[in-house]
Amino acid sequence: MAGLSAAKALIPLNVTFVRILDEKVRDDCLKELSNDKTFLSDVTINAFGVLIKNNYPDIEGFQDTILSKNRQFVRAALNSFQIHHDGKLHWKVSRIDDEGNISVYDSLLIRGLSEELDIQLALLYRSETEDLKVTVQELQQQRGISDCGVFAIVVSIALANGLEPSILRWNQGNMRRHLRNFIISEKLSPLPTISERLCSRIKVNKKLEYTIELWCICRLPEFAFKNMVNCQVCTQWFHKPCVGLQDITQKVSSFICKSCNSKKSLVKIL
Protein backbone atom coordinates (compact mmCIF):
# COMPACT_ATOMS: atom_id res chain seq x y z
CA MET A 1 0.00 0.00 0.00
CA ALA A 2 2.88 2.37 -0.80
CA GLY A 3 0.60 4.42 -3.03
CA LEU A 4 -1.84 4.94 -0.18
CA SER A 5 0.92 6.14 2.13
CA ALA A 6 2.12 8.58 -0.51
CA ALA A 7 -1.39 9.94 -0.96
CA LYS A 8 -1.71 10.51 2.79
CA ALA A 9 1.61 12.35 2.82
CA LEU A 10 0.17 15.00 0.51
CA ILE A 11 -2.50 15.94 3.06
CA PRO A 12 -1.56 18.80 5.43
CA LEU A 13 -1.18 17.63 9.03
CA ASN A 14 -3.84 20.05 10.27
CA VAL A 15 -6.50 18.71 7.90
CA THR A 16 -8.65 15.72 8.81
CA PHE A 17 -9.14 13.45 5.78
CA VAL A 18 -12.52 11.75 5.96
CA ARG A 19 -12.66 8.63 3.85
CA ILE A 20 -15.69 8.12 1.61
CA LEU A 21 -15.11 4.46 0.79
CA ASP A 22 -14.91 1.60 3.23
CA GLU A 23 -11.38 0.19 3.57
CA LYS A 24 -12.35 -3.26 2.28
CA VAL A 25 -14.16 -1.76 -0.70
CA ARG A 26 -11.13 0.40 -1.44
CA ASP A 27 -8.79 -2.60 -1.26
CA ASP A 28 -11.07 -4.69 -3.49
CA CYS A 29 -11.20 -1.89 -6.06
CA LEU A 30 -7.42 -1.50 -6.11
CA LYS A 31 -6.99 -5.26 -6.51
CA GLU A 32 -9.37 -5.39 -9.49
CA LEU A 33 -7.81 -2.34 -11.12
CA SER A 34 -4.26 -3.68 -10.70
CA ASN A 35 -4.76 -6.63 -13.05
CA ASP A 36 -5.35 -5.69 -16.69
CA LYS A 37 -7.13 -8.99 -17.34
CA THR A 38 -9.61 -8.65 -14.47
CA PHE A 39 -13.18 -7.65 -15.27
CA LEU A 40 -14.47 -5.00 -12.89
CA SER A 41 -17.21 -6.19 -10.54
CA ASP A 42 -20.20 -4.24 -9.29
CA VAL A 43 -18.12 -3.44 -6.17
CA THR A 44 -15.75 -1.23 -8.16
CA ILE A 45 -18.46 0.16 -10.44
CA ASN A 46 -20.64 1.18 -7.49
CA ALA A 47 -17.64 2.56 -5.58
CA PHE A 48 -17.08 4.98 -8.44
CA GLY A 49 -20.78 5.76 -8.36
CA VAL A 50 -20.34 6.86 -4.75
CA LEU A 51 -17.28 8.94 -5.65
CA ILE A 52 -19.05 10.57 -8.60
CA LYS A 53 -21.98 11.57 -6.40
CA ASN A 54 -19.59 12.94 -3.79
CA ASN A 55 -17.37 14.82 -6.26
CA TYR A 56 -20.27 16.12 -8.35
CA PRO A 57 -23.22 16.57 -5.94
CA ASP A 58 -25.40 18.24 -8.58
CA ILE A 59 -25.25 15.19 -10.86
CA GLU A 60 -28.43 13.11 -11.10
CA GLY A 61 -28.60 9.36 -11.51
CA PHE A 62 -26.05 6.62 -10.92
CA GLN A 63 -28.27 4.16 -9.07
CA ASP A 64 -26.64 1.09 -7.52
CA THR A 65 -26.20 -1.40 -10.36
CA ILE A 66 -27.40 -4.27 -8.14
CA LEU A 67 -30.92 -2.79 -8.36
CA SER A 68 -31.18 -3.93 -11.97
CA LYS A 69 -31.15 -7.61 -10.95
CA ASN A 70 -34.63 -7.30 -9.42
CA ARG A 71 -35.77 -4.56 -11.80
CA GLN A 72 -35.75 -1.98 -9.03
CA PHE A 73 -34.33 0.94 -10.99
CA VAL A 74 -36.52 3.99 -10.39
CA ARG A 75 -37.37 6.44 -13.14
CA ALA A 76 -34.44 8.74 -13.84
CA ALA A 77 -34.49 12.52 -13.92
CA LEU A 78 -33.53 14.42 -17.04
CA ASN A 79 -29.82 15.05 -17.53
CA SER A 80 -28.69 11.94 -15.67
CA PHE A 81 -26.69 8.84 -16.53
CA GLN A 82 -26.33 5.22 -15.45
CA ILE A 83 -23.88 2.34 -15.77
CA HIS A 84 -25.54 -0.93 -16.78
CA HIS A 85 -24.57 -4.58 -16.63
CA ASP A 86 -26.16 -5.98 -19.79
CA GLY A 87 -26.42 -9.59 -18.59
CA LYS A 88 -23.58 -10.65 -20.90
CA LEU A 89 -20.54 -9.87 -18.72
CA HIS A 90 -20.43 -6.38 -20.17
CA TRP A 91 -20.76 -2.84 -18.78
CA LYS A 92 -22.28 0.06 -20.72
CA VAL A 93 -23.43 3.60 -19.97
CA SER A 94 -26.72 5.31 -20.78
CA ARG A 95 -27.66 8.95 -20.54
CA ILE A 96 -30.80 11.05 -20.89
CA ASP A 97 -30.28 14.72 -21.71
CA ASP A 98 -32.33 17.81 -20.84
CA GLU A 99 -34.63 17.21 -23.82
CA GLY A 100 -35.27 13.55 -23.07
CA ASN A 101 -32.93 12.14 -25.74
CA ILE A 102 -31.50 8.77 -24.73
CA SER A 103 -27.93 7.76 -25.57
CA VAL A 104 -25.94 4.58 -24.98
CA TYR A 105 -22.14 4.43 -24.87
CA ASP A 106 -20.67 0.99 -25.57
CA SER A 107 -16.92 0.38 -25.76
CA LEU A 108 -17.35 -3.10 -27.27
CA LEU A 109 -20.36 -2.80 -29.54
CA ILE A 110 -19.32 -5.88 -31.52
CA ARG A 111 -20.87 -7.89 -28.67
CA GLY A 112 -24.23 -6.45 -29.68
CA LEU A 113 -27.14 -5.06 -27.71
CA SER A 114 -29.16 -7.12 -25.23
CA GLU A 115 -32.74 -7.54 -24.08
CA GLU A 116 -31.57 -7.01 -20.49
CA LEU A 117 -30.18 -3.59 -21.40
CA ASP A 118 -33.44 -2.65 -23.13
CA ILE A 119 -35.42 -3.60 -20.02
CA GLN A 120 -33.14 -1.46 -17.85
CA LEU A 121 -33.43 1.49 -20.26
CA ALA A 122 -37.22 1.17 -20.14
CA LEU A 123 -37.21 1.11 -16.33
CA LEU A 124 -35.18 4.32 -16.25
CA TYR A 125 -36.56 6.31 -19.16
CA ARG A 126 -39.98 4.85 -20.05
CA SER A 127 -42.76 6.99 -21.40
CA GLU A 128 -46.45 6.44 -20.70
CA THR A 129 -47.38 7.02 -24.32
CA GLU A 130 -44.38 6.54 -26.61
CA ASP A 131 -41.77 3.92 -27.44
CA LEU A 132 -38.14 4.61 -26.52
CA LYS A 133 -35.85 5.93 -29.22
CA VAL A 134 -32.23 5.15 -28.40
CA THR A 135 -29.05 6.44 -30.02
CA VAL A 136 -25.89 4.37 -29.63
CA GLN A 137 -23.27 7.10 -29.83
CA GLU A 138 -19.84 6.82 -31.39
CA LEU A 139 -17.26 5.73 -28.82
CA GLN A 140 -13.67 4.59 -28.74
CA GLN A 141 -13.67 0.80 -28.93
CA GLN A 142 -11.60 -1.05 -26.36
CA ARG A 143 -8.80 -3.50 -27.07
CA GLY A 144 -9.45 -6.90 -25.53
CA ILE A 145 -12.55 -7.80 -23.55
CA SER A 146 -11.77 -7.00 -19.90
CA ASP A 147 -11.82 -3.18 -19.87
CA CYS A 148 -15.54 -2.54 -20.46
CA GLY A 149 -16.03 -1.53 -16.82
CA VAL A 150 -12.99 0.73 -17.00
CA PHE A 151 -14.39 2.48 -20.07
CA ALA A 152 -17.82 2.78 -18.43
CA ILE A 153 -16.27 4.60 -15.47
CA VAL A 154 -14.15 6.86 -17.70
CA VAL A 155 -17.22 7.73 -19.80
CA SER A 156 -19.23 8.47 -16.64
CA ILE A 157 -16.55 10.80 -15.29
CA ALA A 158 -16.49 12.62 -18.63
CA LEU A 159 -20.28 13.04 -18.55
CA ALA A 160 -20.13 14.27 -14.95
CA ASN A 161 -17.74 16.98 -16.15
CA GLY A 162 -20.03 18.05 -18.98
CA LEU A 163 -17.89 16.43 -21.69
CA GLU A 164 -19.18 14.46 -24.68
CA PRO A 165 -17.48 11.03 -24.66
CA SER A 166 -18.12 10.39 -28.35
CA ILE A 167 -15.48 12.96 -29.34
CA LEU A 168 -12.87 11.99 -26.75
CA ARG A 169 -9.97 9.58 -27.29
CA TRP A 170 -7.97 8.10 -24.41
CA ASN A 171 -4.88 6.00 -23.86
CA GLN A 172 -6.42 2.71 -22.79
CA GLY A 173 -3.11 1.51 -21.34
CA ASN A 174 -3.14 4.29 -18.74
CA MET A 175 -6.80 4.10 -17.73
CA ARG A 176 -6.48 1.66 -14.82
CA ARG A 177 -3.58 3.61 -13.32
CA HIS A 178 -5.67 6.78 -13.31
CA LEU A 179 -8.62 4.95 -11.74
CA ARG A 180 -6.40 3.47 -9.02
CA ASN A 181 -5.21 6.98 -8.18
CA PHE A 182 -8.84 8.13 -8.01
CA ILE A 183 -9.66 5.35 -5.55
CA ILE A 184 -6.70 6.33 -3.37
CA SER A 185 -7.34 10.09 -3.42
CA GLU A 186 -11.15 9.85 -3.77
CA LYS A 187 -10.90 12.90 -6.03
CA LEU A 188 -12.06 12.61 -9.65
CA SER A 189 -11.16 14.47 -12.82
CA PRO A 190 -11.50 13.77 -16.56
CA LEU A 191 -8.82 11.48 -17.93
CA PRO A 192 -6.28 13.12 -20.26
CA THR A 193 -6.94 12.63 -23.96
CA ILE A 194 -4.37 11.60 -26.54
CA SER A 195 -2.96 13.76 -29.31
CA GLU A 196 -4.82 14.16 -32.57
CA ARG A 197 -1.91 12.47 -34.36
CA LEU A 198 -2.64 9.19 -32.53
CA CYS A 199 -6.42 9.31 -32.89
CA SER A 200 -6.37 7.71 -36.35
CA ARG A 201 -5.13 4.46 -34.80
CA ILE A 202 -8.16 4.12 -32.54
CA LYS A 203 -11.26 2.21 -33.61
CA VAL A 204 -14.60 3.95 -33.13
CA ASN A 205 -18.03 2.36 -33.56
CA LYS A 206 -20.53 3.85 -35.98
CA LYS A 207 -23.47 5.75 -34.54
CA LEU A 208 -26.77 3.86 -34.75
CA GLU A 209 -30.36 4.34 -33.68
CA TYR A 210 -33.05 1.87 -32.68
CA THR A 211 -36.46 1.80 -31.00
CA ILE A 212 -37.58 -0.17 -27.95
CA GLU A 213 -41.29 -0.95 -28.19
CA LEU A 214 -43.07 -0.57 -24.84
CA TRP A 215 -46.23 -2.44 -23.88
CA CYS A 216 -48.63 -3.06 -21.05
CA ILE A 217 -49.38 -0.98 -17.96
CA CYS A 218 -45.78 -1.53 -16.83
CA ARG A 219 -44.43 0.17 -19.98
CA LEU A 220 -41.72 -2.43 -20.49
CA PRO A 221 -40.73 -4.42 -23.59
CA GLU A 222 -42.64 -7.54 -24.61
CA PHE A 223 -39.80 -9.80 -23.43
CA ALA A 224 -39.74 -8.33 -19.91
CA PHE A 225 -42.14 -11.10 -18.83
CA LYS A 226 -43.08 -14.36 -20.47
CA ASN A 227 -46.42 -14.58 -22.25
CA MET A 228 -48.81 -11.77 -23.06
CA VAL A 229 -52.55 -11.46 -23.44
CA ASN A 230 -54.55 -9.32 -25.84
CA CYS A 231 -57.52 -7.15 -24.79
CA GLN A 232 -60.51 -7.95 -26.98
CA VAL A 233 -61.77 -4.37 -26.85
CA CYS A 234 -58.77 -2.04 -27.27
CA THR A 235 -56.49 -4.75 -28.80
CA GLN A 236 -53.59 -3.66 -26.58
CA TRP A 237 -51.16 -6.30 -25.33
CA PHE A 238 -50.40 -6.90 -21.64
CA HIS A 239 -47.98 -9.10 -19.72
CA LYS A 240 -50.04 -11.72 -17.90
CA PRO A 241 -48.48 -11.10 -14.43
CA CYS A 242 -49.18 -7.37 -14.78
CA VAL A 243 -52.93 -7.94 -15.13
CA GLY A 244 -53.28 -10.53 -12.38
CA LEU A 245 -52.92 -13.68 -14.49
CA GLN A 246 -50.24 -15.35 -12.39
CA ASP A 247 -50.45 -18.70 -14.19
CA ILE A 248 -48.69 -17.68 -17.39
CA THR A 249 -49.33 -21.12 -18.94
CA GLN A 250 -53.10 -20.70 -18.61
CA LYS A 251 -54.89 -20.17 -21.90
CA VAL A 252 -57.18 -17.14 -21.80
CA SER A 253 -60.13 -17.30 -24.20
CA SER A 254 -61.48 -13.87 -23.32
CA PHE A 255 -59.71 -10.92 -21.73
CA ILE A 256 -60.75 -7.29 -21.27
CA CYS A 257 -58.28 -4.90 -19.67
CA LYS A 258 -59.10 -2.82 -16.60
CA SER A 259 -59.43 0.39 -18.58
CA CYS A 260 -61.91 -1.10 -21.04
CA ASN A 261 -63.86 -2.77 -18.21
CA SER A 262 -64.19 0.62 -16.52
CA LYS A 263 -65.49 2.16 -19.73
CA LYS A 264 -68.05 -0.64 -20.10
CA SER A 265 -69.25 -0.11 -16.53
CA LEU A 266 -69.59 3.64 -17.15
CA VAL A 267 -71.67 3.01 -20.27
CA LYS A 268 -74.01 0.71 -18.32
CA ILE A 269 -74.49 3.37 -15.63
CA LEU A 270 -75.28 6.04 -18.21
Coordinates of C-alpha atoms in Angstrom, one line a residue:
M1 CA 0.0 0.0 0.0
A2 CA 2.9 2.4 -0.8
G3 CA 0.6 4.4 -3.0
L4 CA -1.8 4.9 -0.2
S5 CA 0.9 6.1 2.1
A6 CA 2.1 8.6 -0.5
A7 CA -1.4 9.9 -1.0
K8 CA -1.7 10.5 2.8
A9 CA 1.6 12.4 2.8
L10 CA 0.2 15.0 0.5
I11 CA -2.5 15.9 3.1
P12 CA -1.6 18.8 5.4
L13 CA -1.2 17.6 9.0
N14 CA -3.8 20.0 10.3
V15 CA -6.5 18.7 7.9
T16 CA -8.7 15.7 8.8
F17 CA -9.1 13.5 5.8
V18 CA -12.5 11.8 6.0
R19 CA -12.7 8.6 3.9
I20 CA -15.7 8.1 1.6
L21 CA -15.1 4.5 0.8
D22 CA -14.9 1.6 3.2
E23 CA -11.4 0.2 3.6
K24 CA -12.4 -3.3 2.3
V25 CA -14.2 -1.8 -0.7
R26 CA -11.1 0.4 -1.4
D27 CA -8.8 -2.6 -1.3
D28 CA -11.1 -4.7 -3.5
C29 CA -11.2 -1.9 -6.1
L30 CA -7.4 -1.5 -6.1
K31 CA -7.0 -5.3 -6.5
E32 CA -9.4 -5.4 -9.5
L33 CA -7.8 -2.3 -11.1
S34 CA -4.3 -3.7 -10.7
N35 CA -4.8 -6.6 -13.1
D36 CA -5.3 -5.7 -16.7
K37 CA -7.1 -9.0 -17.3
T38 CA -9.6 -8.6 -14.5
F39 CA -13.2 -7.7 -15.3
L40 CA -14.5 -5.0 -12.9
S41 CA -17.2 -6.2 -10.5
D42 CA -20.2 -4.2 -9.3
V43 CA -18.1 -3.4 -6.2
T44 CA -15.7 -1.2 -8.2
I45 CA -18.5 0.2 -10.4
N46 CA -20.6 1.2 -7.5
A47 CA -17.6 2.6 -5.6
F48 CA -17.1 5.0 -8.4
G49 CA -20.8 5.8 -8.4
V50 CA -20.3 6.9 -4.8
L51 CA -17.3 8.9 -5.7
I52 CA -19.0 10.6 -8.6
K53 CA -22.0 11.6 -6.4
N54 CA -19.6 12.9 -3.8
N55 CA -17.4 14.8 -6.3
Y56 CA -20.3 16.1 -8.3
P57 CA -23.2 16.6 -5.9
D58 CA -25.4 18.2 -8.6
I59 CA -25.3 15.2 -10.9
E60 CA -28.4 13.1 -11.1
G61 CA -28.6 9.4 -11.5
F62 CA -26.1 6.6 -10.9
Q63 CA -28.3 4.2 -9.1
D64 CA -26.6 1.1 -7.5
T65 CA -26.2 -1.4 -10.4
I66 CA -27.4 -4.3 -8.1
L67 CA -30.9 -2.8 -8.4
S68 CA -31.2 -3.9 -12.0
K69 CA -31.2 -7.6 -10.9
N70 CA -34.6 -7.3 -9.4
R71 CA -35.8 -4.6 -11.8
Q72 CA -35.7 -2.0 -9.0
F73 CA -34.3 0.9 -11.0
V74 CA -36.5 4.0 -10.4
R75 CA -37.4 6.4 -13.1
A76 CA -34.4 8.7 -13.8
A77 CA -34.5 12.5 -13.9
L78 CA -33.5 14.4 -17.0
N79 CA -29.8 15.1 -17.5
S80 CA -28.7 11.9 -15.7
F81 CA -26.7 8.8 -16.5
Q82 CA -26.3 5.2 -15.4
I83 CA -23.9 2.3 -15.8
H84 CA -25.5 -0.9 -16.8
H85 CA -24.6 -4.6 -16.6
D86 CA -26.2 -6.0 -19.8
G87 CA -26.4 -9.6 -18.6
K88 CA -23.6 -10.7 -20.9
L89 CA -20.5 -9.9 -18.7
H90 CA -20.4 -6.4 -20.2
W91 CA -20.8 -2.8 -18.8
K92 CA -22.3 0.1 -20.7
V93 CA -23.4 3.6 -20.0
S94 CA -26.7 5.3 -20.8
R95 CA -27.7 9.0 -20.5
I96 CA -30.8 11.0 -20.9
D97 CA -30.3 14.7 -21.7
D98 CA -32.3 17.8 -20.8
E99 CA -34.6 17.2 -23.8
G100 CA -35.3 13.5 -23.1
N101 CA -32.9 12.1 -25.7
I102 CA -31.5 8.8 -24.7
S103 CA -27.9 7.8 -25.6
V104 CA -25.9 4.6 -25.0
Y105 CA -22.1 4.4 -24.9
D106 CA -20.7 1.0 -25.6
S107 CA -16.9 0.4 -25.8
L108 CA -17.3 -3.1 -27.3
L109 CA -20.4 -2.8 -29.5
I110 CA -19.3 -5.9 -31.5
R111 CA -20.9 -7.9 -28.7
G112 CA -24.2 -6.4 -29.7
L113 CA -27.1 -5.1 -27.7
S114 CA -29.2 -7.1 -25.2
E115 CA -32.7 -7.5 -24.1
E116 CA -31.6 -7.0 -20.5
L117 CA -30.2 -3.6 -21.4
D118 CA -33.4 -2.7 -23.1
I119 CA -35.4 -3.6 -20.0
Q120 CA -33.1 -1.5 -17.9
L121 CA -33.4 1.5 -20.3
A122 CA -37.2 1.2 -20.1
L123 CA -37.2 1.1 -16.3
L124 CA -35.2 4.3 -16.2
Y125 CA -36.6 6.3 -19.2
R126 CA -40.0 4.9 -20.1
S127 CA -42.8 7.0 -21.4
E128 CA -46.4 6.4 -20.7
T129 CA -47.4 7.0 -24.3
E130 CA -44.4 6.5 -26.6
D131 CA -41.8 3.9 -27.4
L132 CA -38.1 4.6 -26.5
K133 CA -35.9 5.9 -29.2
V134 CA -32.2 5.1 -28.4
T135 CA -29.0 6.4 -30.0
V136 CA -25.9 4.4 -29.6
Q137 CA -23.3 7.1 -29.8
E138 CA -19.8 6.8 -31.4
L139 CA -17.3 5.7 -28.8
Q140 CA -13.7 4.6 -28.7
Q141 CA -13.7 0.8 -28.9
Q142 CA -11.6 -1.1 -26.4
R143 CA -8.8 -3.5 -27.1
G144 CA -9.4 -6.9 -25.5
I145 CA -12.6 -7.8 -23.5
S146 CA -11.8 -7.0 -19.9
D147 CA -11.8 -3.2 -19.9
C148 CA -15.5 -2.5 -20.5
G149 CA -16.0 -1.5 -16.8
V150 CA -13.0 0.7 -17.0
F151 CA -14.4 2.5 -20.1
A152 CA -17.8 2.8 -18.4
I153 CA -16.3 4.6 -15.5
V154 CA -14.2 6.9 -17.7
V155 CA -17.2 7.7 -19.8
S156 CA -19.2 8.5 -16.6
I157 CA -16.6 10.8 -15.3
A158 CA -16.5 12.6 -18.6
L159 CA -20.3 13.0 -18.5
A160 CA -20.1 14.3 -15.0
N161 CA -17.7 17.0 -16.2
G162 CA -20.0 18.0 -19.0
L163 CA -17.9 16.4 -21.7
E164 CA -19.2 14.5 -24.7
P165 CA -17.5 11.0 -24.7
S166 CA -18.1 10.4 -28.4
I167 CA -15.5 13.0 -29.3
L168 CA -12.9 12.0 -26.7
R169 CA -10.0 9.6 -27.3
W170 CA -8.0 8.1 -24.4
N171 CA -4.9 6.0 -23.9
Q172 CA -6.4 2.7 -22.8
G173 CA -3.1 1.5 -21.3
N174 CA -3.1 4.3 -18.7
M175 CA -6.8 4.1 -17.7
R176 CA -6.5 1.7 -14.8
R177 CA -3.6 3.6 -13.3
H178 CA -5.7 6.8 -13.3
L179 CA -8.6 5.0 -11.7
R180 CA -6.4 3.5 -9.0
N181 CA -5.2 7.0 -8.2
F182 CA -8.8 8.1 -8.0
I183 CA -9.7 5.3 -5.5
I184 CA -6.7 6.3 -3.4
S185 CA -7.3 10.1 -3.4
E186 CA -11.1 9.9 -3.8
K187 CA -10.9 12.9 -6.0
L188 CA -12.1 12.6 -9.6
S189 CA -11.2 14.5 -12.8
P190 CA -11.5 13.8 -16.6
L191 CA -8.8 11.5 -17.9
P192 CA -6.3 13.1 -20.3
T193 CA -6.9 12.6 -24.0
I194 CA -4.4 11.6 -26.5
S195 CA -3.0 13.8 -29.3
E196 CA -4.8 14.2 -32.6
R197 CA -1.9 12.5 -34.4
L198 CA -2.6 9.2 -32.5
C199 CA -6.4 9.3 -32.9
S200 CA -6.4 7.7 -36.4
R201 CA -5.1 4.5 -34.8
I202 CA -8.2 4.1 -32.5
K203 CA -11.3 2.2 -33.6
V204 CA -14.6 4.0 -33.1
N205 CA -18.0 2.4 -33.6
K206 CA -20.5 3.9 -36.0
K207 CA -23.5 5.8 -34.5
L208 CA -26.8 3.9 -34.8
E209 CA -30.4 4.3 -33.7
Y210 CA -33.0 1.9 -32.7
T211 CA -36.5 1.8 -31.0
I212 CA -37.6 -0.2 -27.9
E213 CA -41.3 -0.9 -28.2
L214 CA -43.1 -0.6 -24.8
W215 CA -46.2 -2.4 -23.9
C216 CA -48.6 -3.1 -21.1
I217 CA -49.4 -1.0 -18.0
C218 CA -45.8 -1.5 -16.8
R219 CA -44.4 0.2 -20.0
L220 CA -41.7 -2.4 -20.5
P221 CA -40.7 -4.4 -23.6
E222 CA -42.6 -7.5 -24.6
F223 CA -39.8 -9.8 -23.4
A224 CA -39.7 -8.3 -19.9
F225 CA -42.1 -11.1 -18.8
K226 CA -43.1 -14.4 -20.5
N227 CA -46.4 -14.6 -22.3
M228 CA -48.8 -11.8 -23.1
V229 CA -52.6 -11.5 -23.4
N230 CA -54.6 -9.3 -25.8
C231 CA -57.5 -7.1 -24.8
Q232 CA -60.5 -8.0 -27.0
V233 CA -61.8 -4.4 -26.8
C234 CA -58.8 -2.0 -27.3
T235 CA -56.5 -4.7 -28.8
Q236 CA -53.6 -3.7 -26.6
W237 CA -51.2 -6.3 -25.3
F238 CA -50.4 -6.9 -21.6
H239 CA -48.0 -9.1 -19.7
K240 CA -50.0 -11.7 -17.9
P241 CA -48.5 -11.1 -14.4
C242 CA -49.2 -7.4 -14.8
V243 CA -52.9 -7.9 -15.1
G244 CA -53.3 -10.5 -12.4
L245 CA -52.9 -13.7 -14.5
Q246 CA -50.2 -15.3 -12.4
D247 CA -50.5 -18.7 -14.2
I248 CA -48.7 -17.7 -17.4
T249 CA -49.3 -21.1 -18.9
Q250 CA -53.1 -20.7 -18.6
K251 CA -54.9 -20.2 -21.9
V252 CA -57.2 -17.1 -21.8
S253 CA -60.1 -17.3 -24.2
S254 CA -61.5 -13.9 -23.3
F255 CA -59.7 -10.9 -21.7
I256 CA -60.8 -7.3 -21.3
C257 CA -58.3 -4.9 -19.7
K258 CA -59.1 -2.8 -16.6
S259 CA -59.4 0.4 -18.6
C260 CA -61.9 -1.1 -21.0
N261 CA -63.9 -2.8 -18.2
S262 CA -64.2 0.6 -16.5
K263 CA -65.5 2.2 -19.7
K264 CA -68.1 -0.6 -20.1
S265 CA -69.3 -0.1 -16.5
L266 CA -69.6 3.6 -17.2
V267 CA -71.7 3.0 -20.3
K268 CA -74.0 0.7 -18.3
I269 CA -74.5 3.4 -15.6
L270 CA -75.3 6.0 -18.2

